[in-house]
Coordinates of C-alpha atoms in Angstrom, one line a residue:
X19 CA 92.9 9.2 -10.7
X20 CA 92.1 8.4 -7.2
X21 CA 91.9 10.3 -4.1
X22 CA 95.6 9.2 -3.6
X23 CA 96.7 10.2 -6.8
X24 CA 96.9 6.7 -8.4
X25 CA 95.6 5.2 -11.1
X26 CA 92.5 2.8 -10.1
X27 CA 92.5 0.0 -11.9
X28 CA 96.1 -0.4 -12.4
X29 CA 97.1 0.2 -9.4
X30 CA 94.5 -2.6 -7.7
X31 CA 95.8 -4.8 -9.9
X32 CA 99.1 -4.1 -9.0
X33 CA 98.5 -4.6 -5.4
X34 CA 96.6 -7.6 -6.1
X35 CA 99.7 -8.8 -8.2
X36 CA 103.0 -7.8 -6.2
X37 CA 102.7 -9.8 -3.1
X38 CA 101.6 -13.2 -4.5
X39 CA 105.2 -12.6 -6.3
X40 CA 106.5 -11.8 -3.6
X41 CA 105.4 -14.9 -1.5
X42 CA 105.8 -17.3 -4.4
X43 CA 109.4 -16.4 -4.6
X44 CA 109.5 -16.3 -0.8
X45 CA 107.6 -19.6 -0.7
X46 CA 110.1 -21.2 -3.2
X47 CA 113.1 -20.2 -1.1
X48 CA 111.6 -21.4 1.6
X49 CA 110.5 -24.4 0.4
X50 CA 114.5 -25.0 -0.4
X51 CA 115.4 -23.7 3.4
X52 CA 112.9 -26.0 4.5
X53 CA 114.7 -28.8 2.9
X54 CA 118.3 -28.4 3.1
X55 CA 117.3 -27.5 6.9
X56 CA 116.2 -30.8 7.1
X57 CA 119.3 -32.4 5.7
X58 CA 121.1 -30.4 8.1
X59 CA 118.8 -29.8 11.1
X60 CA 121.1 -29.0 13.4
X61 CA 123.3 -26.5 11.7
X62 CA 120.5 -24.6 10.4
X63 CA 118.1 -24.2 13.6
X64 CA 118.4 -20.6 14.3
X65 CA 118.6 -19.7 10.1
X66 CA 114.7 -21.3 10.9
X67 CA 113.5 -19.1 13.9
X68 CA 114.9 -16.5 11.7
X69 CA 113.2 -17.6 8.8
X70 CA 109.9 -18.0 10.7
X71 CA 109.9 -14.6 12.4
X72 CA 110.4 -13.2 8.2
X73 CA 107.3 -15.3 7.7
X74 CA 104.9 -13.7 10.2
X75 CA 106.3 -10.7 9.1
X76 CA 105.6 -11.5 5.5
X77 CA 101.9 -12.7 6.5
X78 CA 101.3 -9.3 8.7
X79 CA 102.4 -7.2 5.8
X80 CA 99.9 -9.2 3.6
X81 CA 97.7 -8.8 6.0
X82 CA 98.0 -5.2 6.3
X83 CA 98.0 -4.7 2.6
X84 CA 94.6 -6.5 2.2
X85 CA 93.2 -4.7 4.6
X86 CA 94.0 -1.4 2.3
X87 CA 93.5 -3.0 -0.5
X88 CA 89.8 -3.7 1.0
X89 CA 89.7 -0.1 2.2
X90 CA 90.2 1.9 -1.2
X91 CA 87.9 -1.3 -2.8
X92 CA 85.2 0.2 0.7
X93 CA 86.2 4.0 -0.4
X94 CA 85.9 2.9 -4.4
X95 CA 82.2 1.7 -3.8
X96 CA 81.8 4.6 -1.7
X97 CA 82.2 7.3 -4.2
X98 CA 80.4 5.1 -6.7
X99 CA 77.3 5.0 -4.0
X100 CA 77.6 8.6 -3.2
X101 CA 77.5 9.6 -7.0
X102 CA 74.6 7.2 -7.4
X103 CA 73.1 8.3 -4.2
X104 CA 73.6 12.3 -6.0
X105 CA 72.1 11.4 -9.6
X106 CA 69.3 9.2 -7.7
X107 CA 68.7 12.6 -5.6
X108 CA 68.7 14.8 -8.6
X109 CA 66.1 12.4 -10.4
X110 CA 64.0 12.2 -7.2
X111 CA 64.3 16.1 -7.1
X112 CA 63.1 16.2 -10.1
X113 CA 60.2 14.3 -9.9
X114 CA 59.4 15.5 -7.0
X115 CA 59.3 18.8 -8.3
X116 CA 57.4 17.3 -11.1
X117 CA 54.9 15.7 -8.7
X118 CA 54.6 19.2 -6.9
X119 CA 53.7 21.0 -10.0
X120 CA 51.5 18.2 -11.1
X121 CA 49.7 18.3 -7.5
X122 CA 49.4 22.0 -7.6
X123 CA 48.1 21.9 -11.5
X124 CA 45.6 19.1 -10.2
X125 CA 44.8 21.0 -6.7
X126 CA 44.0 24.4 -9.0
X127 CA 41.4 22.2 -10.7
X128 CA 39.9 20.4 -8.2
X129 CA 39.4 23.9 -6.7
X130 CA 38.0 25.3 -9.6
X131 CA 35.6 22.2 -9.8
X132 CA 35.2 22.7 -6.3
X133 CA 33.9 26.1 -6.9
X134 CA 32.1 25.4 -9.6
X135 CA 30.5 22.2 -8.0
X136 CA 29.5 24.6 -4.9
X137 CA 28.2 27.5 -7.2
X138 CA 25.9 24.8 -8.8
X139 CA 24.5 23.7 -5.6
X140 CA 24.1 27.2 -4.3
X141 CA 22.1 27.6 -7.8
X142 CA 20.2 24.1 -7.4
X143 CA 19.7 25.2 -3.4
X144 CA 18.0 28.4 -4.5
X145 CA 16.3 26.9 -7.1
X146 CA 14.8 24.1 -4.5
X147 CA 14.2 27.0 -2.4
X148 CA 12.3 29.0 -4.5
X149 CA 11.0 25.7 -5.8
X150 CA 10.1 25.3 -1.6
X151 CA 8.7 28.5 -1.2
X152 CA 6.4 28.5 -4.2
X153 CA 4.9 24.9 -3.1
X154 CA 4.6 26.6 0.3
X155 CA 2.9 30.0 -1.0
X156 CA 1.0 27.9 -3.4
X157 CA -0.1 25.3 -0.5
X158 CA -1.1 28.5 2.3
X159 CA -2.8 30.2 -0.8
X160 CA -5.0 26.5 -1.1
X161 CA -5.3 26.1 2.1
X162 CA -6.9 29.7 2.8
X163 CA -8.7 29.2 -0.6
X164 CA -10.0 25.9 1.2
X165 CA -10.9 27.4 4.2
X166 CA -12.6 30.7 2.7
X167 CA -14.3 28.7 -0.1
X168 CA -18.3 28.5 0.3
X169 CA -18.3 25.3 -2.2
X170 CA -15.3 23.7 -0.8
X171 CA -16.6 23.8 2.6
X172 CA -20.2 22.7 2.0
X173 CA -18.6 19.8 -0.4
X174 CA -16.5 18.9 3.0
X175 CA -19.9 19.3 5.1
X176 CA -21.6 16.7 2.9
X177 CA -18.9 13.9 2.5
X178 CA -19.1 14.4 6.4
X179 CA -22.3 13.7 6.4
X180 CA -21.7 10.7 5.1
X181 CA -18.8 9.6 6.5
X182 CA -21.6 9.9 9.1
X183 CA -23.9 7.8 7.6
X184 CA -21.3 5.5 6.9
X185 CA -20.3 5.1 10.6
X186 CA -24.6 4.9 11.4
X187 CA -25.1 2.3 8.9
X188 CA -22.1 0.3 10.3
X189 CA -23.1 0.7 13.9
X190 CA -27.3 -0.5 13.1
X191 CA -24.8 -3.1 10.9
X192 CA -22.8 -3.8 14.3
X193 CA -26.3 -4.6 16.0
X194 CA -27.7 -6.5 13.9
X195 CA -25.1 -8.3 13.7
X196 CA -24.9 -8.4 17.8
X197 CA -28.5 -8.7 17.7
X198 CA -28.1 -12.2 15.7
X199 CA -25.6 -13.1 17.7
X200 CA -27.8 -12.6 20.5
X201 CA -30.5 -15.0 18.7
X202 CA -28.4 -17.3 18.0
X203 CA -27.3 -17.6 21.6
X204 CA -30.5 -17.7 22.8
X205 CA -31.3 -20.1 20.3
X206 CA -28.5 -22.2 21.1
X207 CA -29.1 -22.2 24.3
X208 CA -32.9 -23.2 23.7
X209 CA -32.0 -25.8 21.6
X210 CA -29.3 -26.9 24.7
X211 CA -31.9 -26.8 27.1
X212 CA -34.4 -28.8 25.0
X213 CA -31.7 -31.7 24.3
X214 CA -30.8 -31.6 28.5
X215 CA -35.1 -31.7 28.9
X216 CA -34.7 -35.1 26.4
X217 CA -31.7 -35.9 27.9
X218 CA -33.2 -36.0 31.7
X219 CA -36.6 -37.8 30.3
X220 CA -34.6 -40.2 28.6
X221 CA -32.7 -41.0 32.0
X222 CA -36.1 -40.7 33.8
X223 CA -37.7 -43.2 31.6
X224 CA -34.5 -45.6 32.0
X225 CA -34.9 -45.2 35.5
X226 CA -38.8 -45.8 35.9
X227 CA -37.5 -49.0 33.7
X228 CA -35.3 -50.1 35.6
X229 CA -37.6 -49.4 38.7
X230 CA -40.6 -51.2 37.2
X231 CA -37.8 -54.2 36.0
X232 CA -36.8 -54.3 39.6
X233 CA -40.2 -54.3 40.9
X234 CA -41.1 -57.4 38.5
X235 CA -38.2 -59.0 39.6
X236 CA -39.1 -58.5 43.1
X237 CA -42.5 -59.7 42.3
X238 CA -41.4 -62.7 40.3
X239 CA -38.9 -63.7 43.4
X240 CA -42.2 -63.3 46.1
X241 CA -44.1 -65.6 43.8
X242 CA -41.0 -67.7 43.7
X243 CA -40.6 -67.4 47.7
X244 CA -44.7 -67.8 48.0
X245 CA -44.3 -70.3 45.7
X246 CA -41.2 -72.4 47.4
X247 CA -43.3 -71.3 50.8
X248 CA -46.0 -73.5 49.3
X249 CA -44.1 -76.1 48.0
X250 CA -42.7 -76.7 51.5
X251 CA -46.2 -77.0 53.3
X252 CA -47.1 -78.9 50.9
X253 CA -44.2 -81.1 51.7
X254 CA -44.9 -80.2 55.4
X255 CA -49.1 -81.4 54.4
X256 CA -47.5 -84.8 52.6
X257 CA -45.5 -85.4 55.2
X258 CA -47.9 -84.8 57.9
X259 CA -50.1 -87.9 55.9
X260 CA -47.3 -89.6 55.7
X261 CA -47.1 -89.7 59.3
X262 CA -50.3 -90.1 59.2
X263 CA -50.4 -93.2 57.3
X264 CA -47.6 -94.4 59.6
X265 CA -49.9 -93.5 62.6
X266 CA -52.7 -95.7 61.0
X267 CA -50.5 -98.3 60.1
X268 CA -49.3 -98.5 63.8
X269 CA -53.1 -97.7 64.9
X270 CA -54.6 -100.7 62.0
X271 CA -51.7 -102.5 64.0
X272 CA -52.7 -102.4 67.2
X273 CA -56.4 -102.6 65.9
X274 CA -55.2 -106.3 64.3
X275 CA -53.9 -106.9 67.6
X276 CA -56.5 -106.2 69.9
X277 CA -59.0 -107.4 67.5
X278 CA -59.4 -110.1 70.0
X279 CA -60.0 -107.2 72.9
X280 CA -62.9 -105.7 71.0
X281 CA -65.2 -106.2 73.3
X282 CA -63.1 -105.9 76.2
X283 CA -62.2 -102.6 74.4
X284 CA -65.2 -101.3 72.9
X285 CA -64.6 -98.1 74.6
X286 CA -61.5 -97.4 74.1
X287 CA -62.4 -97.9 70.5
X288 CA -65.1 -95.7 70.4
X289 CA -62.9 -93.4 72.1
X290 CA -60.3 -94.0 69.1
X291 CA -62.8 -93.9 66.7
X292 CA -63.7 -90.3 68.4
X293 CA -60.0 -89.2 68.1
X294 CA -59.8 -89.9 64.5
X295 CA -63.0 -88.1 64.0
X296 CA -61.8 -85.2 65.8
X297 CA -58.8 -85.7 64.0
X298 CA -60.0 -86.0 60.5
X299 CA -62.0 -82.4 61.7
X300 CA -58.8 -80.6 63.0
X301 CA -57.3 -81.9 60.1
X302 CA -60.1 -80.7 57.5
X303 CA -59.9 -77.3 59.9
X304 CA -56.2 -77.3 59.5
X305 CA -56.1 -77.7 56.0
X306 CA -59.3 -75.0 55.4
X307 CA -57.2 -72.2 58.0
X308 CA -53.8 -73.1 55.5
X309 CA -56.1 -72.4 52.3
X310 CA -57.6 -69.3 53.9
X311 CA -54.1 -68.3 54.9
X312 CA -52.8 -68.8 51.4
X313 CA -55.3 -67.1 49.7
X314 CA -55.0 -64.3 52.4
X315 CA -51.4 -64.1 51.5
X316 CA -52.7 -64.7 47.7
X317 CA -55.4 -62.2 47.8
X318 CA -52.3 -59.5 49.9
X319 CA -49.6 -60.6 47.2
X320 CA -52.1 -59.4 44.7
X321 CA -53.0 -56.1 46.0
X322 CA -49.3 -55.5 46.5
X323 CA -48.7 -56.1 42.8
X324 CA -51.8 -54.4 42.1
X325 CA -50.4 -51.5 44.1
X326 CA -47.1 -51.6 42.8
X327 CA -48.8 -51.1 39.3
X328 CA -50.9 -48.3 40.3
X329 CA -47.5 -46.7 42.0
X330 CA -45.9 -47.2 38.8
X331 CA -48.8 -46.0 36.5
X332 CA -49.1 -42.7 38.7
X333 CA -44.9 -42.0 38.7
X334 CA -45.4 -43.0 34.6
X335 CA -48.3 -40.4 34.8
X336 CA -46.0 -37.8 37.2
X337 CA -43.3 -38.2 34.7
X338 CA -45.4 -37.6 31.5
X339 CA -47.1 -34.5 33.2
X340 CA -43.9 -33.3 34.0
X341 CA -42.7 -33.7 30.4
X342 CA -45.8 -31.8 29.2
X343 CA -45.1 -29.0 31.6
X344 CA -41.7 -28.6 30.3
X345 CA -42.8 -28.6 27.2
X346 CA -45.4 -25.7 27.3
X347 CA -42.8 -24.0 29.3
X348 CA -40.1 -24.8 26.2
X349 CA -43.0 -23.5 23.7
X350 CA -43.6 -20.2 25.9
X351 CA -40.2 -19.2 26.3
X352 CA -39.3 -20.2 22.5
X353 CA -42.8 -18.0 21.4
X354 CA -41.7 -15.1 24.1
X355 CA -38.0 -15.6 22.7
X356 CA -39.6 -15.2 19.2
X357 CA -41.7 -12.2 20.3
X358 CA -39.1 -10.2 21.6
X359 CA -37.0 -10.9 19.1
X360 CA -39.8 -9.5 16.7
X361 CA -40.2 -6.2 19.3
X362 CA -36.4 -5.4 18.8
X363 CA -36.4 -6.0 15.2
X364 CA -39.6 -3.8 15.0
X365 CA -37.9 -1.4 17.3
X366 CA -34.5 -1.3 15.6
X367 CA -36.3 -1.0 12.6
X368 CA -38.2 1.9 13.5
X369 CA -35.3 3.5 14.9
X370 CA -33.2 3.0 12.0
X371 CA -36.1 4.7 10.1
X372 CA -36.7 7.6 12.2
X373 CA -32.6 8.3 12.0
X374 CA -33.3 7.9 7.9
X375 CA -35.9 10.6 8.3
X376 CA -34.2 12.5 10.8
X377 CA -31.3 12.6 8.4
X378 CA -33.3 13.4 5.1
X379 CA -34.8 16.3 7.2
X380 CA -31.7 17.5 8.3
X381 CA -30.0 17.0 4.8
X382 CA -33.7 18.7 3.2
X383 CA -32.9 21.4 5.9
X384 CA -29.7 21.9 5.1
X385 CA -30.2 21.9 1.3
X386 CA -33.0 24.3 1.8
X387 CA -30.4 27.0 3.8
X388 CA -28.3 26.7 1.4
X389 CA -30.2 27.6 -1.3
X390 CA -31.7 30.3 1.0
X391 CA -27.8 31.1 1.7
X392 CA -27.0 31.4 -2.3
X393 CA -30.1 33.2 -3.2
X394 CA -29.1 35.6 -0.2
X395 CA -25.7 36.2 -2.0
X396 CA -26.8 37.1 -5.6
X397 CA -28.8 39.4 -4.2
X398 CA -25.9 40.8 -2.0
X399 CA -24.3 40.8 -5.0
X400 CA -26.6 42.0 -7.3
X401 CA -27.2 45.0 -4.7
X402 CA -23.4 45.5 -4.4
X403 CA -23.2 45.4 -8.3
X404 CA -25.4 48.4 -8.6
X405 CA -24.9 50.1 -6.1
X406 CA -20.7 50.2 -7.6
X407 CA -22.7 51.2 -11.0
X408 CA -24.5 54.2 -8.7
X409 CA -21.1 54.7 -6.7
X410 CA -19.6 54.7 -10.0
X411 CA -22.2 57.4 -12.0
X412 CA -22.0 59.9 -8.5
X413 CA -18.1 59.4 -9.2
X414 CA -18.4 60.2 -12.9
X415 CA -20.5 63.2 -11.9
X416 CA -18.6 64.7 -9.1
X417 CA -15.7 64.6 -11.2
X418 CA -17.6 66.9 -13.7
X419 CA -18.8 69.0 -11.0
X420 CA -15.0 68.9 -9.5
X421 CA -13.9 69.7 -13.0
X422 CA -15.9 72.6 -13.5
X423 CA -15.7 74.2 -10.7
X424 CA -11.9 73.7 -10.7
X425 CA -12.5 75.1 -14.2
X426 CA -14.1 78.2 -13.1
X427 CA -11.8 78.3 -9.9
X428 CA -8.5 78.3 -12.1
X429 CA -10.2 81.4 -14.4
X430 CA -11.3 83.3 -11.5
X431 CA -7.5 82.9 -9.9
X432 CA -6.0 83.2 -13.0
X433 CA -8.3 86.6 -13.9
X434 CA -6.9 87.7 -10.6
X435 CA -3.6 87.7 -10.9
X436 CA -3.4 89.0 -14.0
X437 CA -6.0 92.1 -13.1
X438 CA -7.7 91.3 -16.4
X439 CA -9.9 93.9 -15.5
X440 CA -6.4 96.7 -16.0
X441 CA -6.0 95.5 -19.6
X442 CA -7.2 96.4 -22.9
X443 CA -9.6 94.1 -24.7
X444 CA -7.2 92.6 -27.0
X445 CA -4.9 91.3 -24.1
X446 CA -7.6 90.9 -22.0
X447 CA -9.3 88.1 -24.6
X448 CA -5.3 86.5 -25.2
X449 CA -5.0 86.4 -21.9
X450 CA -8.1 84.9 -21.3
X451 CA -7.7 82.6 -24.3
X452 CA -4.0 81.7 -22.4
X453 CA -5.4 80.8 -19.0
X454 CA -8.4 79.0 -21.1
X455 CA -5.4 76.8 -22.7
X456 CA -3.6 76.4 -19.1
X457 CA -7.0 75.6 -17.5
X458 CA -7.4 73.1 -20.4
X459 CA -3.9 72.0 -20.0
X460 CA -4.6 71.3 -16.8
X461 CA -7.8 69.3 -17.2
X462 CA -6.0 67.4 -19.9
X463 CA -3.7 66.2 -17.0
X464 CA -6.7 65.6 -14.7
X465 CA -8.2 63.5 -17.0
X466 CA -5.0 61.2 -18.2
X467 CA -4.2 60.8 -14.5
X468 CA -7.7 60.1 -14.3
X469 CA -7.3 57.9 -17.1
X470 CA -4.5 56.5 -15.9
X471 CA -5.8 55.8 -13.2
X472 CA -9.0 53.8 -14.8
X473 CA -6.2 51.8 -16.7
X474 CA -5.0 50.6 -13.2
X475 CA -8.0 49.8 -11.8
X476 CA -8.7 47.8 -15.3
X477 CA -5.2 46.2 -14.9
X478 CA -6.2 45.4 -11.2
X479 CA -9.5 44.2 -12.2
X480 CA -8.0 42.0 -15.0
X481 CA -5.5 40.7 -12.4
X482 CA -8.5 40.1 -9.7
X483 CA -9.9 38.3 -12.7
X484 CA -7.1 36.3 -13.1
X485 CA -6.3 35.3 -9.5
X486 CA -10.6 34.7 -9.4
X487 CA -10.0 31.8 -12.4
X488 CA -7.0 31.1 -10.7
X489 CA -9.1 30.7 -7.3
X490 CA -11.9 29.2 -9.2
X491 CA -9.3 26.7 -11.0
X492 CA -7.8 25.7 -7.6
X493 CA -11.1 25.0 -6.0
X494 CA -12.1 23.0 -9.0
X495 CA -8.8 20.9 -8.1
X496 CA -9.3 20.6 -4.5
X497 CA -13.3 19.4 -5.5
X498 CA -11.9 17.1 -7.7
X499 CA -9.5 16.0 -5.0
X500 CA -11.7 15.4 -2.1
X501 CA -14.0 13.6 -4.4
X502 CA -11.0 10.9 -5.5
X503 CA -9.8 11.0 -1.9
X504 CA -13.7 10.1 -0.4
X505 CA -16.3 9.5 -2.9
X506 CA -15.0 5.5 -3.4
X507 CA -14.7 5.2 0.4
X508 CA -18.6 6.7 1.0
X509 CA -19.7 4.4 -2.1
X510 CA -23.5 3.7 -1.4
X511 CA -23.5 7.1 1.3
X512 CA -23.2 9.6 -0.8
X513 CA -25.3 12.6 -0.1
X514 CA -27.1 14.6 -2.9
X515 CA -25.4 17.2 -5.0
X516 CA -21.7 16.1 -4.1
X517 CA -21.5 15.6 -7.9
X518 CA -22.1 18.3 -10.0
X519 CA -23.0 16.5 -13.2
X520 CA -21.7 13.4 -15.2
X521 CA -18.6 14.8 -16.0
X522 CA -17.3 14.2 -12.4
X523 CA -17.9 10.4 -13.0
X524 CA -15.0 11.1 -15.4
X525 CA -12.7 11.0 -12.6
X526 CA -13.3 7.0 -11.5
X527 CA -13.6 3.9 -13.5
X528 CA -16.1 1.8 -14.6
X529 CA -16.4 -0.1 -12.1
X530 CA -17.2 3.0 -9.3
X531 CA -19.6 4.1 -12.3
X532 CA -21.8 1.4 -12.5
X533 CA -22.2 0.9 -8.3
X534 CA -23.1 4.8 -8.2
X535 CA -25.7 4.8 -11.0
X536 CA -27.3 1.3 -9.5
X537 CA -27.1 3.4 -6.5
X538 CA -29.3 6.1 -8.1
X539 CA -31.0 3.6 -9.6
X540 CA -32.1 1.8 -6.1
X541 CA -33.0 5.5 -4.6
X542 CA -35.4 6.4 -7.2
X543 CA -37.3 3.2 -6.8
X544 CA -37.3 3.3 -2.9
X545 CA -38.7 7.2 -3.7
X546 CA -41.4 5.6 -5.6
X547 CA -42.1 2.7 -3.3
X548 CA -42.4 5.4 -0.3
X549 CA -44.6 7.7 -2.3

């Protein structure tokens, strides 16, 4: 039943069914209004109005009852979704609740492993800080072992030592090596100077060439200017005679012409006669004073050449003797350059030497104070060794003294309290055989405390013991460490008596074996080659 108090489903359908009945039937009597109104249009216009008013009326009831019908359908789907919303809130309730224990359950657990997880780091904490703390003791107790260690420290003292003689031999290394640098400079710079000496002769020799080229040139064009100065008073001398010639053509002329005034004449011949005699002279003057001149300028062209070649064989001579000079100079300063180069090397050498012996006396010293040192210990020790053992017999006797006197001190007190002296004999010897057994008693307890006491001092000596192989065992590690930490770095520096015996070779490979024993090896052959 409904809310209303009708049946759902029946009753929807019944809604649904009722008015479509209703407006069929309504429809179909309209239908038949509609057309007898049109048969009779007039007559039946107001039966029309009427009918349409019915009609809206009709469609606003329909209206009305949809809209209900599609309310209760609205309040149907409602209570559905509300019963639905209900069971869905129930089931997400539940699971909820389901979810809560689940994240509880899980949260207990995760805090259980949380607990458990943080009480195994606090053990794995302590553990890494005991762990901490034990490396820490154990590295202070090495360290101070290190520190008060006689062994340690004079193993430390001689890898020093050659660290040290490491960094000498690399700084003689360094200069040499600067040393050759310097020679090698110098050299270079000899050898640079000597091809700038060739160099400059070379360019002197090209230039004397050229000078002596030039100065036969200049010779060969005087010759060809004396020469061409010849050739033209030559020409000039030719064609003077060719003048000449014309002259006695013109005089042999006027000599055919007057021929027939030669005795009319005769003196003016003789005077011509005379002219061509003094002519012919001037001329044989004239020619003699030109021959004179040109072997004057002959004889001056030669000394000039001849002086030109002297010039030249003194600048050839200058220019040889100047090569000579820088060559002895070139020889000195390559001999001096050799002989200081032989001082430093000497030097250096002798240095380097003295630092070798300096080093071995130090080292010799050293090895020598050392010795004295340990020698100086045993005894200490041997003297503090029996003097305990005389310590230890006045001990034993004072306590047998102490003893005894605490003996007889006990029997006197004991006497005296008891008056022995008051009693008969009979009590007086139980009595004294009672405080005997207490005075006994009591020297029993002496010497177990004593004893006891000898059992701790065993127990500490066992533990010194101990802790002295445990010390010993430690600086055996520590020696063995330093000696993989620096004896393949000092390789060929080693000092003497950083190895104890072979068995420390143990601790390196072949390869650091065989360079130390060749090392040995070279030492006891420069020992011999000294000696």
């Amino acid at each position: 039943m409904g809310a209303r108090g009708r049946p759902r489903w029946g009753s929807r359908q019944l809604l649904w069914a009722s008015p479509w009945r209703r407006r069929g039937a309504r429809a179909r009597g309209t239908e038949g209004r509609v057309m007898s109104g049109r048969r009779n249009q007039g007559r039946c216009h107001q039966r029309a109005l009427v009918h349409a008013r019915q009609v809206e009326t009709q469609r606003e009831e329909q209206k009305k009852w949809l809209s209900q019908d599609k309310q209760f359908a609205a309040n149907l789907r409602s209570e559905e979704q509300q019963e639905t919303r209900r069971v869905i809130r129930n089931l997400q309730q539940e699971q909820h609740e389901q979810q809560l224990k689940e994240a509880l359950s899980k949260a207990e657990e995760m805090k259980l492993l949380r607990e458990q997880q943080l009480e195994q780091e606090e053990r794995i904490a302590r553990e890494m800080e005991k762990i901490r703390l034990d490396q820490i003791r154990d590295e202070k107790m090495r360290l101070q072992i290190r520190e008060n260690s006689l062994e340690l420290r004079e193993l430390e003292a001689k890898l020093k030592a050659g660290y040290t003689q490491r960094e000498w031999a690399a700084q003689i290394t360094e200069k040499r090596t600067m040393l050759l640098d310097t020679m090698r400079h110098e050299a270079e710079s000899a050898r640079q100077m000597r091809e700038e000496y060739e160099r400059e002769s070379q360019e002197e020799q090209k230039k004397a060439h050229l000078r002596w080229e030039q100065t036969v040139r200049y010779q060969q064009d005087l010759e060809q200017q004396l020469e061409e100065k010849e050739r033209r008073k030559q020409e000039g001398y030719e064609e003077f005679l060719r003048e000449k010639l014309l002259v006695d053509e013109i005089v042999r002329k006027i000599y055919e012409e007057d021929q027939r005034e030669i005795e009319l004449r005769m003196e003016k011949q003789r005077a011509t006669q005379h002219y061509i005699q003094e002519f012919r002279e001037k001329r044989e003057e004239w020619k003699k004073m030109e021959q004179d001149k040109m072997e004057e300028e002959n004889r001056k062209l030669m000394e000039f050449a001849h002086l030109q070649e002297r010039r030249r064989e003194d600048h050839m001579a200058q220019i040889r003797e100047r090569e000579a000079l820088k060559d002895v100079l070139h020889q000195q300063l390559a001999e001096r350059i050799v002989t200081e180069k032989q001082e430093r090397e000497e030097l250096e050498q002798i240095r380097e030497e003295l630092l070798l012996e300096e080093q071995e006396e130090a080292a010799r010293q050293k090895e020598i104070a050392e010795l004295e040192k340990k020698i100086k210990q045993r005894l200490e020790w041997q003297h503090t060794y029996q003097e305990a053992l005389a310590l230890k017999q006045l001990h034993l006797q004072a306590q047998h003294e102490e003893e005894e006197h605490f003996r007889q001190q006990m029997l006197v007190k004991f006497a005296e309290d008891d008056r022995i002296e008051q009693m008969n004999v009979q009590k007086r010897r139980m009595k004294q055989l009672e405080h005997r057994r207490a005075v006994q008693n009591l020297i029993e307890e002496r010497r177990k405390l004593s004893q006891a006491e000898q059992e701790r001092e065993l127990k500490a000596q066992k533990e010194a013991d101990q802790v002295e192989m445990m010390r010993r065992a430690i600086i055996e590690e520590e020696r063995q460490k330093l000696l993989k930490e620096h004896a393949a770095k000092l390789l060929g520096f080693l000092p003497k008596g950083v190895f104890k015996d072979d068995k420390d070779l143990d601790l390196f490979d072949e390869k650091f074996k065989k360079a130390y024993r060749k090392q040995e090896e070279n030492e006891v052959s420069n020992a011999s080659f000294h000696f």
